[in-house]
Coordinates of C-alpha atoms in Angstrom, one line a residue:
M1 CA 174.9 65.8 72.3
L2 CA 178.0 64.3 73.9
P3 CA 177.4 62.8 77.4
A4 CA 178.3 64.9 80.4
S5 CA 181.4 62.9 81.0
A6 CA 182.7 64.2 77.7
S7 CA 182.8 67.8 78.9
P8 CA 186.3 69.2 79.0
A9 CA 187.6 68.4 82.5
A10 CA 190.7 66.9 83.9
P11 CA 190.5 63.1 83.5
R12 CA 190.2 60.8 86.5
L13 CA 193.2 58.7 87.1
P14 CA 192.5 55.0 86.7
T15 CA 193.6 52.4 89.3
G16 CA 194.7 50.0 86.6
S17 CA 194.4 49.1 83.0
T18 CA 191.7 46.9 81.5
S19 CA 191.8 44.3 78.8
S20 CA 189.9 46.6 76.5
D21 CA 192.7 49.2 77.0
S22 CA 195.3 46.6 76.0
A23 CA 193.3 45.7 72.9
R24 CA 193.0 49.3 71.8
N25 CA 196.7 50.0 72.4
A26 CA 197.7 46.8 70.5
A27 CA 195.6 47.9 67.5
A28 CA 196.9 51.4 67.5
T29 CA 200.5 50.5 68.0
P30 CA 201.8 47.7 65.7
V31 CA 205.5 48.2 66.6
R32 CA 205.6 47.3 70.3
S33 CA 207.9 45.7 72.8
A34 CA 206.2 42.4 73.6
T35 CA 207.6 41.8 77.1
S36 CA 204.2 42.2 78.7
S37 CA 203.2 40.1 81.7
S38 CA 199.8 38.9 82.8
T39 CA 200.7 39.1 86.4
T40 CA 199.6 42.0 88.6
S41 CA 202.4 44.5 89.4
T42 CA 202.7 47.8 91.1
R43 CA 202.2 50.7 88.6
C44 CA 203.2 54.3 88.5
F45 CA 200.7 56.5 86.9
V46 CA 201.8 59.7 85.2
V47 CA 200.0 62.3 83.1
I48 CA 201.1 63.9 79.8
R49 CA 198.8 67.0 79.7
S50 CA 195.4 65.3 80.0
S51 CA 196.4 61.9 78.9
C52 CA 196.8 59.1 81.5
V53 CA 199.9 57.1 81.1
P54 CA 200.3 53.9 83.3
V55 CA 204.0 52.9 83.6
D56 CA 203.9 49.1 84.0
R57 CA 207.6 48.5 84.6
C58 CA 209.0 50.3 81.5
R59 CA 205.8 50.0 79.3
I60 CA 203.9 53.2 78.5
R61 CA 200.3 53.2 77.3
F62 CA 198.1 56.3 76.7
R63 CA 194.5 56.4 77.6
R64 CA 191.9 58.2 75.5
C65 CA 190.9 61.7 76.5
A66 CA 187.2 62.3 77.1
V67 CA 186.8 63.7 73.7
T68 CA 189.3 63.8 70.8
F69 CA 189.3 66.5 68.1
R70 CA 191.2 65.2 65.1
V71 CA 192.5 68.0 62.8
L72 CA 195.5 66.2 61.3
G73 CA 193.4 65.5 58.2
P74 CA 189.6 65.9 57.5
L75 CA 188.0 67.1 60.8
E76 CA 186.7 64.3 63.1
V77 CA 185.5 64.4 66.6
H78 CA 185.4 61.2 68.7
D79 CA 183.4 60.6 71.8
P80 CA 184.8 59.0 75.0
A81 CA 184.1 55.5 73.6
G82 CA 186.1 56.3 70.5
R83 CA 183.1 56.6 68.2
P84 CA 182.9 59.4 65.6
V85 CA 180.5 62.2 66.4
E86 CA 178.2 63.3 63.6
L87 CA 179.0 66.9 62.9
G88 CA 176.9 67.5 59.8
T89 CA 178.5 69.1 56.7
G90 CA 179.2 72.6 55.3
K91 CA 179.6 75.7 57.3
S92 CA 179.1 74.3 60.8
V93 CA 182.2 72.1 60.2
T94 CA 184.2 75.0 58.8
L95 CA 183.2 77.0 61.9
L96 CA 184.4 74.2 64.2
S97 CA 187.7 74.0 62.3
A98 CA 188.2 77.7 62.6
L99 CA 187.6 77.7 66.3
L100 CA 189.9 74.7 66.8
R101 CA 192.6 76.5 64.8
H102 CA 192.6 79.1 67.6
A103 CA 191.7 76.7 70.5
N104 CA 191.2 78.4 73.9
R105 CA 191.6 81.9 72.2
W106 CA 188.9 84.3 71.3
V107 CA 188.1 84.6 67.6
S108 CA 186.2 87.6 66.3
I109 CA 182.9 87.3 64.5
E110 CA 184.4 89.2 61.6
Q111 CA 187.3 86.6 61.3
L112 CA 184.9 83.7 61.5
I113 CA 182.6 85.2 58.8
S114 CA 185.6 85.8 56.6
T115 CA 186.7 82.2 57.0
I116 CA 183.2 80.6 56.5
W117 CA 182.4 82.6 53.4
H118 CA 185.9 82.7 52.0
E119 CA 185.8 84.0 48.4
Q120 CA 182.0 83.9 48.5
A121 CA 179.4 86.6 48.8
V122 CA 178.7 87.3 52.4
P123 CA 174.9 87.3 53.0
A124 CA 173.2 90.1 55.0
S125 CA 172.2 87.4 57.5
A126 CA 175.8 86.2 58.1
V127 CA 175.8 87.1 61.8
R128 CA 172.5 85.4 62.4
N129 CA 173.6 82.4 60.5
L130 CA 176.8 82.2 62.5
K131 CA 174.8 82.1 65.7
T132 CA 172.8 79.2 64.3
Y133 CA 176.0 77.3 63.5
V134 CA 177.3 77.9 67.0
W135 CA 174.0 76.7 68.5
R136 CA 174.3 73.5 66.4
L137 CA 177.8 72.9 67.7
R138 CA 176.8 73.5 71.3
R139 CA 174.0 71.0 70.9
T140 CA 176.4 68.4 69.6
L141 CA 179.5 69.1 71.8
G142 CA 177.9 70.5 74.9
A143 CA 176.9 74.0 75.8
A144 CA 180.1 74.5 78.0
R145 CA 182.4 73.8 75.1
I146 CA 181.9 77.1 73.2
D147 CA 182.1 80.4 75.1
S148 CA 180.8 83.7 73.7
R149 CA 181.3 87.4 74.5
A150 CA 180.6 90.6 72.7
G151 CA 181.9 90.1 69.1
A152 CA 183.8 86.8 69.6
Y153 CA 183.6 83.1 70.3
R154 CA 186.0 80.6 71.8
I155 CA 186.2 76.8 72.0
R156 CA 187.5 75.4 75.2
L157 CA 189.8 72.4 75.0
A158 CA 191.5 70.4 77.7
R159 CA 195.1 69.7 77.2
G160 CA 195.5 66.6 75.0
E161 CA 192.1 66.7 73.4
L162 CA 193.6 67.9 70.1
D163 CA 195.4 65.3 68.2
S164 CA 198.2 67.6 67.3
D165 CA 198.9 68.1 71.0
R166 CA 198.8 64.4 71.5
A167 CA 201.4 63.9 68.8
R168 CA 203.7 66.4 70.5
A169 CA 203.2 64.6 73.9
L170 CA 204.0 61.2 72.3
L171 CA 207.1 62.6 70.7
A172 CA 208.3 64.0 74.1
A173 CA 207.6 60.8 75.9
A174 CA 209.4 58.7 73.3
G175 CA 212.7 60.5 74.3
H176 CA 212.7 58.9 77.8
V177 CA 211.9 55.3 77.3
P178 CA 213.7 52.3 75.7
P179 CA 213.8 52.1 71.9
A180 CA 211.2 49.4 71.6
E181 CA 208.7 51.5 73.7
A182 CA 209.7 54.7 71.9
A183 CA 208.9 53.0 68.6
G184 CA 205.4 52.1 69.8
L185 CA 204.7 55.7 71.0
L186 CA 206.1 57.2 67.8
T187 CA 204.1 54.8 65.6
E188 CA 200.9 56.0 67.4
A189 CA 202.0 59.6 66.8
A190 CA 202.7 59.0 63.1
E191 CA 199.3 57.4 62.6
L192 CA 197.5 60.5 63.8
W193 CA 198.1 62.1 60.4
R194 CA 195.3 61.3 57.9
G195 CA 195.8 64.1 55.3
R196 CA 196.4 67.9 55.2
P197 CA 195.8 69.4 58.6
Y198 CA 192.7 71.6 58.9
A199 CA 191.5 70.4 55.6
E200 CA 188.2 72.3 55.8
L201 CA 189.9 75.7 56.0
P202 CA 191.3 77.7 53.0
E203 CA 194.9 76.7 52.5
S204 CA 196.0 80.3 52.4
M205 CA 194.6 80.9 56.0
V206 CA 196.5 78.0 57.6
A207 CA 199.7 77.8 55.5
D208 CA 202.0 78.6 58.4
L209 CA 200.3 76.2 60.8
V210 CA 200.2 73.4 58.1
T211 CA 204.0 73.9 57.6
E212 CA 204.6 73.7 61.3
L213 CA 202.6 70.5 61.6
D214 CA 204.3 69.0 58.5
Q215 CA 207.6 69.6 60.2
L216 CA 206.3 67.9 63.3
R217 CA 205.2 64.9 61.3
W218 CA 208.7 64.8 59.7
Q219 CA 210.3 64.9 63.1
V220 CA 208.0 62.1 64.4
R221 CA 208.9 59.9 61.5
E222 CA 212.6 60.6 61.7
R223 CA 212.6 59.7 65.4
L224 CA 210.5 56.6 64.7
A225 CA 213.1 55.4 62.2
A226 CA 215.9 56.0 64.8
A227 CA 213.9 54.1 67.5
L228 CA 213.3 51.2 65.1
T229 CA 217.0 51.0 64.3
A230 CA 218.0 51.2 67.9
A231 CA 215.5 48.4 68.8
G232 CA 216.9 46.2 66.0
H233 CA 214.0 46.6 63.6
H234 CA 216.2 47.4 60.7
D235 CA 213.9 46.3 57.9
E236 CA 211.1 48.4 59.2
A237 CA 213.4 51.4 59.7
A238 CA 214.6 51.0 56.1
A239 CA 211.1 51.0 54.8
L240 CA 210.3 54.3 56.6
L241 CA 213.6 55.9 55.7
R242 CA 212.9 55.1 52.0
E243 CA 209.7 57.1 52.3
L244 CA 211.5 60.0 53.9
T245 CA 214.3 60.0 51.4
T246 CA 211.9 59.9 48.5
Q247 CA 210.0 62.8 49.9
D248 CA 213.2 64.9 50.4
P249 CA 216.3 63.2 48.7
L250 CA 218.6 66.1 49.5
R251 CA 218.6 65.6 53.3
E252 CA 221.8 63.7 54.0
G253 CA 220.8 62.6 57.5
P254 CA 217.9 60.3 56.4
Q255 CA 220.0 59.1 53.4
A256 CA 222.8 58.1 55.7
R257 CA 220.5 56.3 58.1
L258 CA 218.8 54.5 55.3
V259 CA 222.2 53.2 54.2
L260 CA 223.0 52.0 57.7
A261 CA 219.5 50.4 58.2
L262 CA 219.9 48.4 55.1
H263 CA 223.4 47.4 56.1
H264 CA 222.4 46.3 59.6
A265 CA 219.5 44.3 58.1
G266 CA 222.0 42.3 56.1
R267 CA 221.0 43.9 52.7
R268 CA 224.5 45.1 51.7
A269 CA 223.8 45.4 48.0
E270 CA 220.7 47.6 48.6
A271 CA 222.7 49.7 51.1
L272 CA 225.4 50.4 48.5
E273 CA 222.7 51.2 45.9
A274 CA 221.1 53.6 48.3
F275 CA 224.4 55.4 48.8
R276 CA 224.9 55.6 45.0
R277 CA 221.5 57.1 44.5
A278 CA 222.0 59.6 47.3
R279 CA 225.3 60.7 46.0
A280 CA 223.9 61.1 42.4
E281 CA 221.2 63.4 43.8
L282 CA 223.7 65.5 45.7
V283 CA 226.1 65.8 42.7
T284 CA 223.3 66.5 40.2
E285 CA 221.2 68.9 42.2
L286 CA 223.7 70.7 44.4
G287 CA 227.1 69.9 42.8
V288 CA 228.5 68.6 46.0
E289 CA 229.9 65.3 47.3
P290 CA 228.4 63.5 50.3
G291 CA 229.1 65.1 53.7
P292 CA 230.7 63.3 56.7
E293 CA 227.6 61.5 57.9
L294 CA 226.7 59.9 54.6
A295 CA 230.4 59.1 53.8
A296 CA 230.7 57.4 57.2
A297 CA 227.7 55.3 56.5
H298 CA 229.2 54.2 53.2
R299 CA 232.4 53.3 54.9
A300 CA 230.5 51.2 57.4
V301 CA 228.9 49.2 54.6
L302 CA 232.3 48.7 53.0
G303 CA 233.7 46.9 56.0
A304 CA 233.6 48.8 59.3
A305 CA 231.7 47.1 62.1
P306 CA 228.4 48.6 63.0
Q307 CA 228.5 51.1 65.9
L308 CA 227.0 50.4 69.2
P309 CA 224.0 52.5 70.3
A310 CA 225.0 55.6 72.3
P311 CA 225.0 55.0 76.1
A312 CA 221.8 55.9 78.0
P313 CA 221.9 59.6 79.0
H314 CA 222.5 60.2 82.7
F315 CA 223.6 56.6 83.3
T316 CA 223.7 56.4 87.1
G317 CA 225.2 54.0 89.6
R318 CA 225.9 50.4 88.8
Q319 CA 229.7 50.8 89.5
A320 CA 230.0 47.4 91.2
E321 CA 228.1 45.7 88.4
L322 CA 230.2 47.4 85.7
A323 CA 233.4 46.3 87.5
R324 CA 232.3 42.7 87.5
V325 CA 231.3 42.8 83.9
A326 CA 234.6 44.3 82.9
A327 CA 236.6 41.7 84.9
L328 CA 234.9 38.8 83.3
L329 CA 234.9 40.1 79.7
R330 CA 238.5 41.2 79.7
A331 CA 239.4 37.6 80.6
G332 CA 237.5 36.5 77.4
R333 CA 234.6 35.1 79.4
V334 CA 230.8 35.0 78.8
L335 CA 228.4 36.7 81.3
S336 CA 224.6 36.6 81.4
V337 CA 222.8 39.7 82.9
D338 CA 219.2 39.2 83.9
G339 CA 216.5 41.2 85.6
V340 CA 213.0 42.5 85.4
R341 CA 211.8 44.8 82.6
G342 CA 213.0 48.3 82.8
V343 CA 215.8 47.6 85.3
G344 CA 218.4 48.7 82.8
K345 CA 220.0 45.5 81.4
T346 CA 220.5 46.8 77.9
A347 CA 221.7 50.2 79.2
L348 CA 224.3 48.4 81.4
A349 CA 225.4 46.2 78.5
V350 CA 225.8 49.1 76.1
R351 CA 227.7 51.2 78.8
A352 CA 230.0 48.3 79.5
A353 CA 230.7 47.8 75.8
H354 CA 231.6 51.5 75.4
D355 CA 233.8 51.4 78.5
L356 CA 235.7 48.3 77.2
A357 CA 236.4 49.7 73.7
A358 CA 240.1 49.6 74.1
G359 CA 240.1 46.0 75.2
F360 CA 238.3 44.8 72.0
P361 CA 240.1 46.5 69.1
D362 CA 238.7 44.0 66.6
G363 CA 235.2 45.2 67.1
R364 CA 232.1 45.3 69.4
V365 CA 228.9 43.9 67.9
L366 CA 225.4 44.2 69.4
L367 CA 222.6 41.9 68.2
N368 CA 218.9 42.1 69.3
L369 CA 217.8 38.5 69.7
R370 CA 214.1 39.6 70.0
G371 CA 213.4 37.3 72.9
H372 CA 210.2 39.3 73.7
D373 CA 209.5 40.7 70.3
V374 CA 206.0 40.4 68.8
R375 CA 207.6 38.7 65.8
G376 CA 209.1 36.0 67.9
P377 CA 212.8 35.3 68.7
L378 CA 215.4 35.8 66.0
P379 CA 216.1 32.4 64.5
V380 CA 219.6 31.1 65.2
A381 CA 220.5 30.8 61.5
E382 CA 219.5 34.5 60.9
A383 CA 221.3 35.6 64.0
L384 CA 224.5 33.9 62.8
A385 CA 224.1 35.5 59.4
R386 CA 223.8 39.0 60.9
L387 CA 226.8 38.4 63.2
L388 CA 228.9 37.2 60.3
R389 CA 228.1 40.3 58.3
A390 CA 228.8 42.5 61.2
V391 CA 232.4 41.3 61.5
G392 CA 232.9 41.4 57.7
A393 CA 232.8 37.6 57.1
D394 CA 231.0 35.8 54.3
V395 CA 227.7 34.1 55.1
P396 CA 227.4 30.4 53.9
A397 CA 224.3 29.8 51.9
D398 CA 223.7 26.6 53.8
P399 CA 222.6 27.6 57.4
A400 CA 224.2 24.4 58.7
G401 CA 227.6 25.8 58.0
R402 CA 227.1 29.2 59.7
A403 CA 228.1 28.1 63.2
A404 CA 231.5 26.9 62.0
A405 CA 231.9 30.1 59.9
W406 CA 231.2 32.2 63.0
A407 CA 233.7 30.3 65.1
A408 CA 236.3 30.8 62.4
A409 CA 235.5 34.5 62.1
L410 CA 236.1 35.0 65.8
A411 CA 239.2 32.8 66.1
G412 CA 242.1 34.8 67.5
R413 CA 240.2 38.1 67.4
R414 CA 239.4 40.4 70.3
V415 CA 235.7 40.9 69.6
L416 CA 233.0 41.7 72.1
V417 CA 229.6 40.3 71.2
V418 CA 226.6 41.7 73.0
L419 CA 223.5 39.5 72.7
D420 CA 220.5 41.5 73.8
D421 CA 217.1 40.2 74.9
A422 CA 217.9 36.5 74.7
A423 CA 215.0 34.1 74.6
C424 CA 216.6 31.0 75.9
A425 CA 219.9 29.1 76.2
A426 CA 219.2 27.1 73.0
Q427 CA 219.1 30.4 71.0
V428 CA 222.3 31.8 72.7
R429 CA 224.7 28.8 72.8
P430 CA 225.5 28.6 69.0
L431 CA 226.3 32.4 69.0
L432 CA 228.8 32.3 71.9
P433 CA 232.5 32.6 71.1
A434 CA 234.5 29.4 71.4
A435 CA 237.8 29.4 73.4
G436 CA 239.9 32.4 72.5
P437 CA 240.1 36.1 73.2
A438 CA 236.6 37.0 72.1
A439 CA 233.9 37.6 74.8
A440 CA 230.2 37.8 75.0
L441 CA 227.6 39.6 77.2
V442 CA 224.1 38.3 77.1
T443 CA 221.0 40.0 78.5
G444 CA 217.6 38.4 79.2
S445 CA 214.8 38.2 81.6
H446 CA 216.1 35.0 83.3
P447 CA 219.6 33.5 84.1
L448 CA 220.9 31.2 81.4
P449 CA 221.9 27.7 82.6
G450 CA 225.6 27.1 82.6
L451 CA 226.7 30.7 82.3
P452 CA 228.0 33.1 85.0
A453 CA 225.1 35.3 85.9
L454 CA 224.6 38.8 87.2
T455 CA 221.1 39.6 88.4
L456 CA 220.5 43.4 88.0
R457 CA 218.4 44.8 90.9
P458 CA 216.4 48.1 90.9
L459 CA 218.5 51.2 91.8
P460 CA 218.9 51.9 95.5
D461 CA 217.2 55.0 96.7
R462 CA 220.3 57.2 96.5
D463 CA 221.0 56.3 92.9
A464 CA 217.3 56.6 91.9
W465 CA 217.3 60.1 93.3
R466 CA 220.5 61.0 91.5
L467 CA 219.0 59.8 88.2
L468 CA 215.8 61.8 88.8
R469 CA 217.8 64.9 89.6
A470 CA 219.9 64.5 86.5
E471 CA 216.7 64.2 84.4
V472 CA 214.6 67.0 85.8
G473 CA 216.9 69.3 87.7
A474 CA 215.3 71.4 90.4
V475 CA 211.9 69.8 89.8
A476 CA 213.4 66.8 91.7
E477 CA 213.0 68.8 94.9
T478 CA 209.2 69.0 94.6
E479 CA 206.7 66.8 96.4
A480 CA 205.4 65.6 93.0
A481 CA 208.9 64.3 92.1
A482 CA 209.3 62.5 95.5
A483 CA 205.9 60.9 95.1
A484 CA 206.7 59.8 91.5
L485 CA 210.0 58.4 92.6
R486 CA 208.5 56.2 95.3
R487 CA 206.1 54.7 92.8
C488 CA 208.8 53.9 90.2
E489 CA 210.4 51.2 92.4
G490 CA 214.0 52.0 91.4
L491 CA 213.5 51.1 87.7
P492 CA 215.5 53.5 85.5
A493 CA 213.0 53.2 82.6
A494 CA 210.1 54.2 84.8
I495 CA 212.1 57.0 86.3
R496 CA 213.0 58.4 82.9
A497 CA 209.4 58.1 81.8
A498 CA 208.1 59.9 84.9
S499 CA 210.8 62.6 84.5
T500 CA 209.7 63.9 81.1
L501 CA 206.1 64.0 82.4
L502 CA 207.0 65.8 85.5
L503 CA 208.7 68.5 83.4
N504 CA 205.3 69.1 81.8
G505 CA 204.0 70.7 85.0
L506 CA 202.3 68.0 87.0
L507 CA 201.0 67.9 90.6
W508 CA 201.0 64.7 92.6
T509 CA 198.3 64.5 95.2
E510 CA 197.8 61.5 97.5
G511 CA 197.1 58.5 95.3
R512 CA 196.8 60.3 92.0
L513 CA 198.3 62.7 89.5
V514 CA 196.4 65.7 88.1
T515 CA 197.3 68.4 85.7
A516 CA 197.9 71.9 86.9
G517 CA 195.0 73.3 84.9
T518 CA 192.0 72.0 83.0
Y519 CA 192.1 74.4 80.1
G520 CA 194.7 76.2 78.1
S521 CA 195.0 79.9 78.5
A522 CA 192.5 82.1 76.6
A523 CA 194.6 84.8 75.0

């Protein structure tokens, strides 16, 4: 039997994370922003359903629920320590799957018997046998887990205990954090699938639900590919997009994104071949030429500069900072923007690059230098190769000649180069434009020696409130929102992370967040 702590109840909010938490999260999430710090910092704790989420600057990590029911593949139940619970085999497992299929809702005895003995002769002792199976599950999961009333049973789940709910929560949270963090959350969500959902139940009985969960998985993987691309992990994005386009070659969106991912990874020949294959599929199967998105991706490979990421939604404040950035860059200067994690350096740089489009008609290029990436900083030779490809220049085979080629490519051209997440001055200096009309904007955790610097501070209270209001609307007027805002320390990434969670119906009491209800409704 599971320990008492595993009974379905709202989880207690921790006061901090432990080293074991970090180890579990690192193992579960291979694609992760690696700008972690060993120093103690103030944290804002938020809750997605029943999952605790400490926001350490802009870093999000999910804690385990007391018990996890895994239905996205063969049925598994994990205890609070993450160990699998022995469920036995046969009809008890089928019964548990059937109850989980209708979690927090009453299921009639007749329906359960029909499911358990599907296409088999139903014995005269079926009702008695069913009671035995329920008794076994209660002994394993706890007596309070399964309710009964005349002619029906119901399993009680706290929000977030079902892996499919966890996948939805991770998907929602990923929409409100920086791309590297989103990639980590979406990787965790994608890894929840282990096979056909509700594998123990007859396929005909769960066809609609399986289709819904398959669509959820597709959405998670598409969003993961987009996050990887936005974070500069183009090779990883291309690998995932190949899987998606192989699974459904007639979807033009993933095909276009595959072409662009290969292009941004410097794999031009593969990008052109991916377009050729996609076009052949469309012409052969549907008799149509590529649509606007795929055609635009093809044009990008043929010579157009890669597009900047879209500006952060609800970008708030920073008018003085944007004005200083604009003044220096219009003069063809170089500026370094530094600040703590989550303060909005990349968002400011991208917004400035969009605002200055008219001043740089020869192109705007953004390159992630991976200063805090788990793979290590981007080597200078590779960075130069990517920049040369981005402006349509040839890449010398000898790395020693790339710096001169880069200087020649920028000579006399109004190009804005955004170098994001720089590791150090030694990495940046070979990438900066020489004298001329080109300009560069560099972001990093620390000022770079010898460069004009702008240190980005947390948002003042007024702008932090405006951002929260833009994200959550009327919810910003609640005490829960005010408490969340105080704990986010003016960091836009933390405010956006807290916003999506506040919209899930949270209550903030003094010192901790709790969900509004322990169980889902019993319909």
